[in-house]
Short mmCIF file of N, CA and C in Angstrom, two decimals:
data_model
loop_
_atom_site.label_atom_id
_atom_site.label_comp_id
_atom_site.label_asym_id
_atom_site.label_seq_id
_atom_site.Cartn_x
_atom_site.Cartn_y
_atom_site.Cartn_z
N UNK A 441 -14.27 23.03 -2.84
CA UNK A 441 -13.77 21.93 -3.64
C UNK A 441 -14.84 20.85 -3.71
N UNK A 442 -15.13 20.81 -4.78
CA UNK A 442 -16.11 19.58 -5.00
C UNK A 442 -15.44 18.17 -5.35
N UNK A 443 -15.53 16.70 -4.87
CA UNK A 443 -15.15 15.43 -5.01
C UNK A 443 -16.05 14.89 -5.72
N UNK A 444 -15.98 14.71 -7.11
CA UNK A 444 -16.60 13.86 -8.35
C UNK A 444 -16.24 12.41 -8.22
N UNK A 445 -17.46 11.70 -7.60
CA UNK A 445 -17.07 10.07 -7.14
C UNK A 445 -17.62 9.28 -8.31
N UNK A 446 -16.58 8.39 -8.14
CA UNK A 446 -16.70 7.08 -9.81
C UNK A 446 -17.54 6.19 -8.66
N UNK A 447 -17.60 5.21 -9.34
CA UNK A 447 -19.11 3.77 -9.13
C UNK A 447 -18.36 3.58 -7.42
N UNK A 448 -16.93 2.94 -7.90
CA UNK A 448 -16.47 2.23 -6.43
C UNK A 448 -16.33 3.00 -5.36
N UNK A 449 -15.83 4.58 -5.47
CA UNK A 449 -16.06 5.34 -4.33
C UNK A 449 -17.07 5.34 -4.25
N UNK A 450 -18.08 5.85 -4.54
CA UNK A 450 -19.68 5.73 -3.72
C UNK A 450 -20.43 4.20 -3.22
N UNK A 451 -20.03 3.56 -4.13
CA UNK A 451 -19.93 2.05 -3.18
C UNK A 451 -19.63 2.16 -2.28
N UNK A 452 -18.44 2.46 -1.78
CA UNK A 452 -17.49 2.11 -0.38
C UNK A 452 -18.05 3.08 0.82
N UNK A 453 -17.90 4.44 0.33
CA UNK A 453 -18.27 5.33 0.87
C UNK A 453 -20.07 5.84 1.29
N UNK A 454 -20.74 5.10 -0.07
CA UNK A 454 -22.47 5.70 0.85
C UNK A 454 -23.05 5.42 1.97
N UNK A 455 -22.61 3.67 2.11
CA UNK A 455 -22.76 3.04 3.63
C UNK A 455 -22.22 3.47 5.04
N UNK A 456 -20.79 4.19 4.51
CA UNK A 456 -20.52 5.09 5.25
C UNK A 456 -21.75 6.49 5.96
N UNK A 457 -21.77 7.73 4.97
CA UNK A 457 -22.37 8.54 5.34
C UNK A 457 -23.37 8.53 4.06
N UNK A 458 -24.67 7.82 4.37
CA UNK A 458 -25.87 7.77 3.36
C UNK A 458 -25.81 9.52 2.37
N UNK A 459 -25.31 10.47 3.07
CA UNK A 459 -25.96 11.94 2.88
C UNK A 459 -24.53 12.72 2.22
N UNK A 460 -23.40 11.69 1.70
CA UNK A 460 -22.56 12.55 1.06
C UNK A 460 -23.07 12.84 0.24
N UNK A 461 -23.68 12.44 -0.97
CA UNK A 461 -24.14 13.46 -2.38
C UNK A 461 -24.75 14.60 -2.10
N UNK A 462 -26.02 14.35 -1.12
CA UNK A 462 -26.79 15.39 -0.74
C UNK A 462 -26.75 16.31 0.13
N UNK A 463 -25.63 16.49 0.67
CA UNK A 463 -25.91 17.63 1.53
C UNK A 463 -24.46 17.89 1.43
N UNK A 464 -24.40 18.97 1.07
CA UNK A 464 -23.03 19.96 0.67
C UNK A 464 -22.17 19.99 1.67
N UNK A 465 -22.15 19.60 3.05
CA UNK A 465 -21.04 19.84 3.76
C UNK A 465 -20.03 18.48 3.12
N UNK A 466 -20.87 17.29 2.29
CA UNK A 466 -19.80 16.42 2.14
C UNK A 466 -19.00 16.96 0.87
N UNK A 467 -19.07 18.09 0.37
CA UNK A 467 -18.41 18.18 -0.80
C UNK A 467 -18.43 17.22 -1.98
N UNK A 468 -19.26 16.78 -2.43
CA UNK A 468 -19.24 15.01 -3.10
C UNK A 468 -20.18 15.14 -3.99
N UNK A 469 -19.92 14.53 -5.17
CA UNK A 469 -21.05 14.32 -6.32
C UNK A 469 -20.68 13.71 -7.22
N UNK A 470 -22.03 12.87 -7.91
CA UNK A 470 -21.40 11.83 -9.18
C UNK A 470 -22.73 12.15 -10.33
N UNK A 471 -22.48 11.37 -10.90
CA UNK A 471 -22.93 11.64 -12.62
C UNK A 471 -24.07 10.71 -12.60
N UNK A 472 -24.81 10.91 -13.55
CA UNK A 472 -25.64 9.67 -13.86
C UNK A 472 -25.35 8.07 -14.38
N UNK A 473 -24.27 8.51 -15.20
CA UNK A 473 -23.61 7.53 -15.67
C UNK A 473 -23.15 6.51 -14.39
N UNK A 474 -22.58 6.52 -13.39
CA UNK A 474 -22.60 6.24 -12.19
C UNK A 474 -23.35 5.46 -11.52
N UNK A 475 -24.96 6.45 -11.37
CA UNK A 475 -25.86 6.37 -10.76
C UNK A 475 -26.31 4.71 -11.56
N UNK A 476 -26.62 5.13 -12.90
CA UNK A 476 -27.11 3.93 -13.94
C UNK A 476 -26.27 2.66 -13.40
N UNK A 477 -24.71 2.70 -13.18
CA UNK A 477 -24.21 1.42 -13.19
C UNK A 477 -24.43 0.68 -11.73
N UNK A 478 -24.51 1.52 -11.15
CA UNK A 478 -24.69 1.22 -9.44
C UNK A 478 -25.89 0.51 -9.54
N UNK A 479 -27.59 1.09 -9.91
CA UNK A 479 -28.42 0.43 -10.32
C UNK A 479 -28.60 -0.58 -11.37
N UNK A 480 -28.10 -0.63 -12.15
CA UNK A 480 -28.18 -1.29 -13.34
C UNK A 480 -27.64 -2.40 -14.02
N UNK A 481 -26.52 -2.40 -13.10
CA UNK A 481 -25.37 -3.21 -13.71
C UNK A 481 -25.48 -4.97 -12.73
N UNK A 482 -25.65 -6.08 -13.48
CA UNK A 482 -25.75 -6.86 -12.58
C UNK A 482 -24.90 -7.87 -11.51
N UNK A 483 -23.26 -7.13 -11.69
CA UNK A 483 -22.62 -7.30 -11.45
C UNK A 483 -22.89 -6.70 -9.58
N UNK A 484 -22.95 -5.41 -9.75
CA UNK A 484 -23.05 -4.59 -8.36
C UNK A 484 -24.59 -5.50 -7.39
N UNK A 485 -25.43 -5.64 -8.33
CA UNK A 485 -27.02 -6.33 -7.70
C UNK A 485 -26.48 -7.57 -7.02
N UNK A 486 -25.36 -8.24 -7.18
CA UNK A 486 -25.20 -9.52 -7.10
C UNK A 486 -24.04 -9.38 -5.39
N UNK A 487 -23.59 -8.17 -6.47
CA UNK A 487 -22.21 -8.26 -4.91
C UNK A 487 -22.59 -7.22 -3.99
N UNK A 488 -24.16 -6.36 -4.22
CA UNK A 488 -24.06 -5.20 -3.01
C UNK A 488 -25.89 -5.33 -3.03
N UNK A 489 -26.34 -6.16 -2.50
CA UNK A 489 -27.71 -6.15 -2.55
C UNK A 489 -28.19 -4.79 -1.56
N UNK A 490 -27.49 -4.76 -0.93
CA UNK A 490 -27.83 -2.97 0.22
C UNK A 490 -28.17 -2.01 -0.47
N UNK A 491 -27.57 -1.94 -1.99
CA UNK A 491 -27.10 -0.54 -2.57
C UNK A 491 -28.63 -0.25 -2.91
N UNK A 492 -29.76 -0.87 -3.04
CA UNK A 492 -30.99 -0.41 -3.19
C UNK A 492 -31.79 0.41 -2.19
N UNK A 493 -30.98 -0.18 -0.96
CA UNK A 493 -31.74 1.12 0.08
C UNK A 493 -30.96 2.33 -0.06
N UNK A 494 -29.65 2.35 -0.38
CA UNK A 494 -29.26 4.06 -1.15
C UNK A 494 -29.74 4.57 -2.57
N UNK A 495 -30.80 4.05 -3.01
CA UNK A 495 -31.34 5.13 -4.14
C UNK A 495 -31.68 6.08 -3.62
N UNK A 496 -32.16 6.34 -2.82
CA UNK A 496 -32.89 7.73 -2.81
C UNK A 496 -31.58 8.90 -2.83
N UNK A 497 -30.89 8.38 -2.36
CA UNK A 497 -29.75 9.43 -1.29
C UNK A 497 -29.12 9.68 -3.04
N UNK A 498 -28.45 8.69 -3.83
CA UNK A 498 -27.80 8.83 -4.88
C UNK A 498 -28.07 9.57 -6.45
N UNK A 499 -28.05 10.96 -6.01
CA UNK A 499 -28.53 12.37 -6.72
C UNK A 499 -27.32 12.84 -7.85
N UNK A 500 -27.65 12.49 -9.09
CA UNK A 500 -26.81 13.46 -10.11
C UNK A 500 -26.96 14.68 -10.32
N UNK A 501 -25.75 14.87 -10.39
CA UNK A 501 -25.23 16.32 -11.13
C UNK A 501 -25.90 16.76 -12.03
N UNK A 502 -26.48 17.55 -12.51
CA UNK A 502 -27.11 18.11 -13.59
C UNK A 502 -26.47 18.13 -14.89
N UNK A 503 -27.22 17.32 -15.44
CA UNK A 503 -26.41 17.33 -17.52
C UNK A 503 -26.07 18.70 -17.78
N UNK A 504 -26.54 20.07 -17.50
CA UNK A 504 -25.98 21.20 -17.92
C UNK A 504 -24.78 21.50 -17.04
N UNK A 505 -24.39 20.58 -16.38
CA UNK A 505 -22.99 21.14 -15.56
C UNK A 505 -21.62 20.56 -16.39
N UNK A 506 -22.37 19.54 -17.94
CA UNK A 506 -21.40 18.89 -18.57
C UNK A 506 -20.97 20.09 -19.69
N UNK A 507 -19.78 20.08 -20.27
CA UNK A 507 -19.32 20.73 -21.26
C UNK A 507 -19.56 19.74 -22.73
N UNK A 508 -20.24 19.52 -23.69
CA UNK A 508 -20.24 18.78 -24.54
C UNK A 508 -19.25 18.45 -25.30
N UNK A 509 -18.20 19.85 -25.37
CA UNK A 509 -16.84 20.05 -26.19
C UNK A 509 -15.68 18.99 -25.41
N UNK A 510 -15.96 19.63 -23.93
CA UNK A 510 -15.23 18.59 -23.15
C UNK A 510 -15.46 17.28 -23.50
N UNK A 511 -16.76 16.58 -23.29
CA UNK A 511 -16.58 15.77 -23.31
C UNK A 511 -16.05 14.90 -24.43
N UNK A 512 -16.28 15.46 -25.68
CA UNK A 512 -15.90 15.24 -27.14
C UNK A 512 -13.83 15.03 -26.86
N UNK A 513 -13.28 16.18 -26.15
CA UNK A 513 -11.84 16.31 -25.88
C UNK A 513 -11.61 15.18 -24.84
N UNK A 514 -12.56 14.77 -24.09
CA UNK A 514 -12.49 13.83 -23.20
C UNK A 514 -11.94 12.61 -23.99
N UNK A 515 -12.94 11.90 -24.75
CA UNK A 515 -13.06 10.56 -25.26
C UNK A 515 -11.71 10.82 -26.65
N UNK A 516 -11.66 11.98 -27.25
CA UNK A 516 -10.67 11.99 -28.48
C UNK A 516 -9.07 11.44 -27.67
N UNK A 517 -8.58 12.53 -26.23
CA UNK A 517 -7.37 12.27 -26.00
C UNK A 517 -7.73 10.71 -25.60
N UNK A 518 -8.39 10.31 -24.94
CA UNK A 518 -8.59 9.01 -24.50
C UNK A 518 -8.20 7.84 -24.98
N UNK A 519 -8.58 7.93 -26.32
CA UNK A 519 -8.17 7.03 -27.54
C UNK A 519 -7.12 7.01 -27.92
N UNK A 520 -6.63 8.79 -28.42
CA UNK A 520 -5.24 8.54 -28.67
C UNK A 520 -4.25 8.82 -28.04
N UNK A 521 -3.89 8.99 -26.72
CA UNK A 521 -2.90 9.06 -25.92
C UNK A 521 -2.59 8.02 -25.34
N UNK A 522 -1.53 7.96 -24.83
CA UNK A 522 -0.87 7.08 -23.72
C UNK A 522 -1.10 7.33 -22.41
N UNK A 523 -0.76 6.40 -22.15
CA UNK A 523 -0.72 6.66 -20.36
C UNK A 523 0.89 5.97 -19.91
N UNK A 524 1.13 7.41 -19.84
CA UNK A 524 3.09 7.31 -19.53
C UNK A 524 3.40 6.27 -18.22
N UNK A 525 2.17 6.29 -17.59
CA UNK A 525 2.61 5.56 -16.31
C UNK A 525 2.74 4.01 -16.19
N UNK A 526 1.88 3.70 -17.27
CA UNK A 526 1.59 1.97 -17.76
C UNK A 526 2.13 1.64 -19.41
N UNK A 527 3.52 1.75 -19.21
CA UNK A 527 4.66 1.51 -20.61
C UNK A 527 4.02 2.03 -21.51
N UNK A 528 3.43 3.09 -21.84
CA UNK A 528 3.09 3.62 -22.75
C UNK A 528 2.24 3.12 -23.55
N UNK A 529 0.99 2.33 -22.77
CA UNK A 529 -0.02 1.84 -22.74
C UNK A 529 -0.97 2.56 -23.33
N UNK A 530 -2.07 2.23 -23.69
CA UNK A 530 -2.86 3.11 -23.93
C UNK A 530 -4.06 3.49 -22.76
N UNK A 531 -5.04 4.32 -22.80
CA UNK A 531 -6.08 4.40 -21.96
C UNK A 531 -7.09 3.43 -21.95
N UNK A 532 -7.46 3.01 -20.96
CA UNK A 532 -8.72 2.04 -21.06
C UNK A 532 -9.66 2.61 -20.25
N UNK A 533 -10.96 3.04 -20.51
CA UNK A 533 -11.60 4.10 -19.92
C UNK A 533 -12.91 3.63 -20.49
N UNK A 534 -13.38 3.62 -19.34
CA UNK A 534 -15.40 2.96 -19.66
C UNK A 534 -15.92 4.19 -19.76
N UNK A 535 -17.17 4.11 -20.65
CA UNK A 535 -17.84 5.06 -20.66
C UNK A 535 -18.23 6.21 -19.18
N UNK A 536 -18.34 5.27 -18.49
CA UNK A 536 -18.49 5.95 -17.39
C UNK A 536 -17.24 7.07 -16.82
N UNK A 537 -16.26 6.22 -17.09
CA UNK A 537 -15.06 6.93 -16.43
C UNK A 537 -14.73 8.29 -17.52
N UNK A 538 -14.92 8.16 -19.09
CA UNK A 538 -14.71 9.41 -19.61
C UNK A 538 -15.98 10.07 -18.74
N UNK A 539 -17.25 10.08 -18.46
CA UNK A 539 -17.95 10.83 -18.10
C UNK A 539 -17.61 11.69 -17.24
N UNK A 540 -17.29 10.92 -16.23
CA UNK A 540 -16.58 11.68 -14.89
C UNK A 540 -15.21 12.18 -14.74
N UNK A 541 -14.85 11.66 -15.81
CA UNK A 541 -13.05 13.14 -16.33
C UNK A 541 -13.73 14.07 -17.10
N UNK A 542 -14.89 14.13 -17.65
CA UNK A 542 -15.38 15.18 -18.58
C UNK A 542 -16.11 16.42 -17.72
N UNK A 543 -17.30 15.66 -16.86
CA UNK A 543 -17.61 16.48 -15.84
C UNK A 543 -16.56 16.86 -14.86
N UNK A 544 -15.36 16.70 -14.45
CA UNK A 544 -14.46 17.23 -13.60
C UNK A 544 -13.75 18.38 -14.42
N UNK A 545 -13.54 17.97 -15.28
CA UNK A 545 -13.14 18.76 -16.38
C UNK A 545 -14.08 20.25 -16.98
N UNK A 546 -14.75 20.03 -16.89
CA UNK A 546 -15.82 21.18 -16.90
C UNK A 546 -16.04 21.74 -15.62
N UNK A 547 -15.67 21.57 -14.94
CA UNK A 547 -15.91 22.26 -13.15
C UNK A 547 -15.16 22.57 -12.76
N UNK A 548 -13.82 21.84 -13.36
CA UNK A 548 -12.49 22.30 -11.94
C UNK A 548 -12.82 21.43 -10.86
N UNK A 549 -13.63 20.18 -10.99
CA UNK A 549 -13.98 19.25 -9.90
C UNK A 549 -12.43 18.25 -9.60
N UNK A 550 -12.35 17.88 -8.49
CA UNK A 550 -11.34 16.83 -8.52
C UNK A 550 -12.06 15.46 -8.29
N UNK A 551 -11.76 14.37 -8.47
CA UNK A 551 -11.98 13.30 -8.34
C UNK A 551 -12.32 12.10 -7.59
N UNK A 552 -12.56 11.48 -6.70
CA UNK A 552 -12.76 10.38 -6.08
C UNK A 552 -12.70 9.42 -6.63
N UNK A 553 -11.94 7.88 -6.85
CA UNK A 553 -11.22 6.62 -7.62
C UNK A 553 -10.47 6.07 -7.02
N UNK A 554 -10.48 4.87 -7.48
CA UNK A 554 -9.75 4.43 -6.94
C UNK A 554 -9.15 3.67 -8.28
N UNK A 555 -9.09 3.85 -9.47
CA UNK A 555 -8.83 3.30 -10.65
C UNK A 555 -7.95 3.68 -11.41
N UNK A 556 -6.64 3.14 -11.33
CA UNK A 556 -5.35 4.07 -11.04
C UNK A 556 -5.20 4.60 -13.15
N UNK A 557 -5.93 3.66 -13.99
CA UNK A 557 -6.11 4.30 -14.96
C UNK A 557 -6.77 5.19 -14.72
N UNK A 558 -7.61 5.45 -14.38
CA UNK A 558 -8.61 7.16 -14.56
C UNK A 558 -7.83 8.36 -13.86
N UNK A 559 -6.92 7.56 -12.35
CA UNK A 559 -6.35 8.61 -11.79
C UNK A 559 -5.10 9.18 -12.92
N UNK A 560 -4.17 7.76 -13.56
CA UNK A 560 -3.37 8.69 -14.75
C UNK A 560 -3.77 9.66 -15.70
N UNK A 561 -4.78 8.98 -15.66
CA UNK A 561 -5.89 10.24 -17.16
C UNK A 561 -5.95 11.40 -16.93
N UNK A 562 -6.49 11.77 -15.72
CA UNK A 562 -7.33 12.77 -14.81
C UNK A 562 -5.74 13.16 -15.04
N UNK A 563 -4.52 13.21 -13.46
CA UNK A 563 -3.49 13.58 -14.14
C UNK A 563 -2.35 14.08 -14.98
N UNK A 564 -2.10 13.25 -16.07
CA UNK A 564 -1.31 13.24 -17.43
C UNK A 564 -2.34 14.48 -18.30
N UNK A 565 -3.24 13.93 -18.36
CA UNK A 565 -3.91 14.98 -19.59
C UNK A 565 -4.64 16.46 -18.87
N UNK A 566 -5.26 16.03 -17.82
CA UNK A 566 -5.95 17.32 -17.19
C UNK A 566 -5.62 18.14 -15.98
N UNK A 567 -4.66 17.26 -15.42
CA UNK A 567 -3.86 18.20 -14.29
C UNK A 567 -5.22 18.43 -12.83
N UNK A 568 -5.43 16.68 -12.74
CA UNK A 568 -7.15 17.07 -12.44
C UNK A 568 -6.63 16.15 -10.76
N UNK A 569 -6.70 16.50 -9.84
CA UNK A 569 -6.55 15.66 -8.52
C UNK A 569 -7.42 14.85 -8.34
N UNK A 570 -6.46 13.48 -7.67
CA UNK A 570 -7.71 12.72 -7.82
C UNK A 570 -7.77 11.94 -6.15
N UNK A 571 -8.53 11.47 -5.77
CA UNK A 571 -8.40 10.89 -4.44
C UNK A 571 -8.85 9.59 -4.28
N UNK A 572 -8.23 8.36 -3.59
CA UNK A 572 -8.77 6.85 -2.83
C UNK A 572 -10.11 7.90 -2.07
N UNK A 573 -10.81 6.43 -1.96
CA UNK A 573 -12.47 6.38 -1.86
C UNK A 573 -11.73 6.47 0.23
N UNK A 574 -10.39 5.46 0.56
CA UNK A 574 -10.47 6.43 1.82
C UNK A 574 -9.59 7.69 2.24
N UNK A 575 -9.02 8.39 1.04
CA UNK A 575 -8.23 9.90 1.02
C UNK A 575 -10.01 10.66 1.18
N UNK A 576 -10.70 10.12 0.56
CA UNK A 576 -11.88 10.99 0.78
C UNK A 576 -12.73 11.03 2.48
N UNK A 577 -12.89 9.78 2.61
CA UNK A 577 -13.13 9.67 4.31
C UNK A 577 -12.06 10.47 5.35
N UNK A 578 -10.88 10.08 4.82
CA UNK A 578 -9.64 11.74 5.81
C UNK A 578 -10.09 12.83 5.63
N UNK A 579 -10.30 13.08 4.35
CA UNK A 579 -11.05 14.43 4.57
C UNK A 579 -12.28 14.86 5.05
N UNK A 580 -13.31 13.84 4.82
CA UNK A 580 -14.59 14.62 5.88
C UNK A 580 -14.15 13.90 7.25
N UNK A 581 -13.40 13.07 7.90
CA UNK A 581 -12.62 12.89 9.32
C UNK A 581 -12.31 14.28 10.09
N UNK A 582 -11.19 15.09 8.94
CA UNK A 582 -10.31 16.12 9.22
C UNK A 582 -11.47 17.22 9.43
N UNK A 583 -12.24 17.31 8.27
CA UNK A 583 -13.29 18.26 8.36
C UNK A 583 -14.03 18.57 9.93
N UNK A 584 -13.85 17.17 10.13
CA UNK A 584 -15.06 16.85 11.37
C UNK A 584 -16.38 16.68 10.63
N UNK A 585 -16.72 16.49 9.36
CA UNK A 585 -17.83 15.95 9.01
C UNK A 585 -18.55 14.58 9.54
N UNK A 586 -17.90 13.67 9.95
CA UNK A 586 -18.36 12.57 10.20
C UNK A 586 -17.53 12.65 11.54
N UNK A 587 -18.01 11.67 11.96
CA UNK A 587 -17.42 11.20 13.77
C UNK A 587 -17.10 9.62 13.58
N UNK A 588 -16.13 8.87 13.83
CA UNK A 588 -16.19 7.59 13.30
C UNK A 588 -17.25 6.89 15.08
N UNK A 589 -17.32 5.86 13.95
CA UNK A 589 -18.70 4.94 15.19
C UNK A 589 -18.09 3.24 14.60
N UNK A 590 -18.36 2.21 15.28
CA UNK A 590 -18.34 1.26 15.70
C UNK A 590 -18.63 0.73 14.07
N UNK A 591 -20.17 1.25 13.56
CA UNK A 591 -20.78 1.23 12.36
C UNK A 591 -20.08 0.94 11.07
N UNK A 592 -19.09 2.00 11.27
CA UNK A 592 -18.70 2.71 10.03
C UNK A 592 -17.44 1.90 9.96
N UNK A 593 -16.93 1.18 11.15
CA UNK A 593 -15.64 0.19 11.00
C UNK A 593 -16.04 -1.17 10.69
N UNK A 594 -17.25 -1.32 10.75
CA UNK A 594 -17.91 -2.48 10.01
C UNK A 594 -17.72 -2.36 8.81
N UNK A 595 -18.52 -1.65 8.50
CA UNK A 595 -18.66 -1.10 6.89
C UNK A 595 -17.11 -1.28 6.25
N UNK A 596 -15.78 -1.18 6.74
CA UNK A 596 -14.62 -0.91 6.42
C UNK A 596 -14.76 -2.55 6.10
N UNK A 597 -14.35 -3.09 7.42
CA UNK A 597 -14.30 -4.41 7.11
C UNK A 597 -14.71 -5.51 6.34
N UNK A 598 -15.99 -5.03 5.86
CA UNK A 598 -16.80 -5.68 5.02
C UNK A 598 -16.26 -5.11 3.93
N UNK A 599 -15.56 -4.31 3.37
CA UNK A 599 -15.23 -3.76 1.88
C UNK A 599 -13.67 -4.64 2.11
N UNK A 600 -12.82 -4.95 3.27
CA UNK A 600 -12.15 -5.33 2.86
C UNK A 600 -12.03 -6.93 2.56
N UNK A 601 -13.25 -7.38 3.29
CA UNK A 601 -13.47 -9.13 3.39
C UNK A 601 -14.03 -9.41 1.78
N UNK A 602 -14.58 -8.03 1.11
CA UNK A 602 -14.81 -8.47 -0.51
C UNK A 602 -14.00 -8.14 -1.62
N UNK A 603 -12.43 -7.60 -0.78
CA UNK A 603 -11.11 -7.65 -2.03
C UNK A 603 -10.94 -6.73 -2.40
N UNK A 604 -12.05 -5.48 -2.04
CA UNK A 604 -11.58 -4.18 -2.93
C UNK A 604 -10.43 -3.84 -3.10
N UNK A 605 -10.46 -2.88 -3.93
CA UNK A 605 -9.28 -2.32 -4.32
C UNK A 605 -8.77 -1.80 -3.22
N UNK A 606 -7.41 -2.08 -2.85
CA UNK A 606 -6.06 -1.66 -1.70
C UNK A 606 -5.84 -0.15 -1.95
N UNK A 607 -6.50 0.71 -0.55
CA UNK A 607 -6.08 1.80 -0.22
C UNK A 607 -4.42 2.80 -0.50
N UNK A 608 -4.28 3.51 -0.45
CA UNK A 608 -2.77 3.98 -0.34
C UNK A 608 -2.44 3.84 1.37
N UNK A 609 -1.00 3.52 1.12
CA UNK A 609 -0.61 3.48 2.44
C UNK A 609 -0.58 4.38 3.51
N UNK A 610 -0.11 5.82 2.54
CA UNK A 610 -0.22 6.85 3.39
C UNK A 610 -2.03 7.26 4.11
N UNK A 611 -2.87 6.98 3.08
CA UNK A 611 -4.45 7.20 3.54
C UNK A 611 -4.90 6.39 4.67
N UNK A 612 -4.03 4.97 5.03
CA UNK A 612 -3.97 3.87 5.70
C UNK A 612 -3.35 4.89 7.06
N UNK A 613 -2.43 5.48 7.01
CA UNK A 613 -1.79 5.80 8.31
C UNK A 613 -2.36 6.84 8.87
N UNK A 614 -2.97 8.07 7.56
CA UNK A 614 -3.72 8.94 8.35
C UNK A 614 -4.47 8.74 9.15
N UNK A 615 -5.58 7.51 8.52
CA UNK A 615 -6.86 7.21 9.35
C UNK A 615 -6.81 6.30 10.79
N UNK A 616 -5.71 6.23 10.64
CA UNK A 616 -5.18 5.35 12.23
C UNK A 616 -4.62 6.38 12.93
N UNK A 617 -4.41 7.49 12.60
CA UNK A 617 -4.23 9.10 13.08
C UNK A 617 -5.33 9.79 13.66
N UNK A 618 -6.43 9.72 12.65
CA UNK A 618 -7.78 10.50 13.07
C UNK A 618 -8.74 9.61 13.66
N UNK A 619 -8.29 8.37 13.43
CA UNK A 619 -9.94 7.74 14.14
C UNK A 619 -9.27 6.62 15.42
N UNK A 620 -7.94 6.69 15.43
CA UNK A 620 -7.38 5.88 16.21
C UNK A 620 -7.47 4.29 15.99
N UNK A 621 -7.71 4.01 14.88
CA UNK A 621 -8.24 2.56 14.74
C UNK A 621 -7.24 1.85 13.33
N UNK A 622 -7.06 0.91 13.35
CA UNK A 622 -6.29 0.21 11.91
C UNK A 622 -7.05 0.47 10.68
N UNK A 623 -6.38 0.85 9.54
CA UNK A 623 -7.42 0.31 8.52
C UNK A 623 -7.52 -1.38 8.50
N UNK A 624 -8.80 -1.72 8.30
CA UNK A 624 -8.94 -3.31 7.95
C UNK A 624 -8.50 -4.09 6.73
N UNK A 625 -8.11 -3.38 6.03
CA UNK A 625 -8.33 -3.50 4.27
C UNK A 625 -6.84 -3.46 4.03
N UNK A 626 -6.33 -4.27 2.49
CA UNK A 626 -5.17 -4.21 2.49
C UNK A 626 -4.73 -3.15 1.66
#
C-alpha cells in the first residue's frame, strides 16, 4: 500500500522521519506539485523556515506514474460534482490537490490529508482511502517503522503550538496506545 501525501502531511510528518519518501519501508510518496508548493510557496518559507533542510529527502513520483485521462476525469468531476458531505457544496480543490486524487487514482494509491474536502473527493467520487497526517504516524508506529523518541514529541508539539489542522480523535487515542504519550495537538 502506497500513502500519497498532500503539502500538510509531509509538513507535519518529514520532521518526523526525514526518510519517509525515500525509502520504501515508509510506504509514502508525493507529487511534484507538492514538492513545488512546499518550496515555493511563500506562505510555507515564512511559517516553516526548516523545510529547506528537507529538500534533499523530498523525491517525486515520476510524471509517467500519472494517467493523463485521469487526470482530465480528475479536474472534469471536480468542477461538476458536489460534495454530499458539505450541503451539496461544490468541490474546492487546488491544483495541487486534483494532482494528488489523479495520481492516487492512477495507482490504486490511498492518500495522506488532512483536508477534509480532498478526503470527500477522494471518497464520494473514487472510493480512494484517505488518512490524517497522524493515522499515518499509527501506521509506521504499528509497523514498528519508527520508535517514538523525545524528538519526535517535540516535533508534535510544535505542529500543535502553530494551529494545525485537529487530528481525529480516534488517531489521538491510538497513539496514546502505541507510544504511551498524549497527543499534544487538538
Amino acid at each position: 500500500m502506497v500513502i500519497l501525501c498532500d503539502t500538510c502531511t509531509v509538513m507535519m510528518l518529514i520532521r518526523i522521519s526525514p526518510e519517509m519518501i525515500r525509502d520504501p519501508k515508509y510506504e509514502c510518496a508525493t507529487v511534484q506539485a507538492v514538492r513545488r508548493e512546499v518550496f515555493g510557496t511563500r506562505k510555507f518559507k515564512d511559517k516553516y523556515p526548516w523545510r529547506t533542510d528537507f529538500k534533499a529527502h523530498l523525491k517525486a513520483v515520476s510524471p509517467s506514474k500519472l494517467d493523463p485521462l485521469v487526470l482530465d476525469v480528475v479536474k472534469q468531476v471536480s468542477e461538476e460534482h458536489i460534495n454530499a458531505s458539505e450541503d451539496n457544496a461544490p468541490f474546492r480543490l487546488s491544483p495541487e490537490d486534483k494532482e494528488v486524487a489523479a495520481f492516487a487514482a492512477s495507482n490504486g494509491w490511498e492518500v495522506g490529508t488532512g483536508d477534509k474536502g480532498l478526503q470527500d473527493f477522494l471518497d464520494q467520487e473514487f472510493d480512494i482511502k484517505s488518512h490524517s497526517a497522524l493515522e499515518v504516524l499509527n501506521i509506521w508506529l504499528k509497523k514498528k517503522v519508527i520508535a517514538w523518541t523525545q524528538e519526535m514529541d517535540k516535533v508534535l508539539r510544535e505542529w500543535a503550538e502553530q494551529r494545525e489542522k485537529p487530528q481525529p480523535q480516534d488517531a489521538k487515542k491510538l497513539f496514546a496506545k502505541l507510544t504511551g504519550k498524549k497527543y499534544p495537538g487538538p
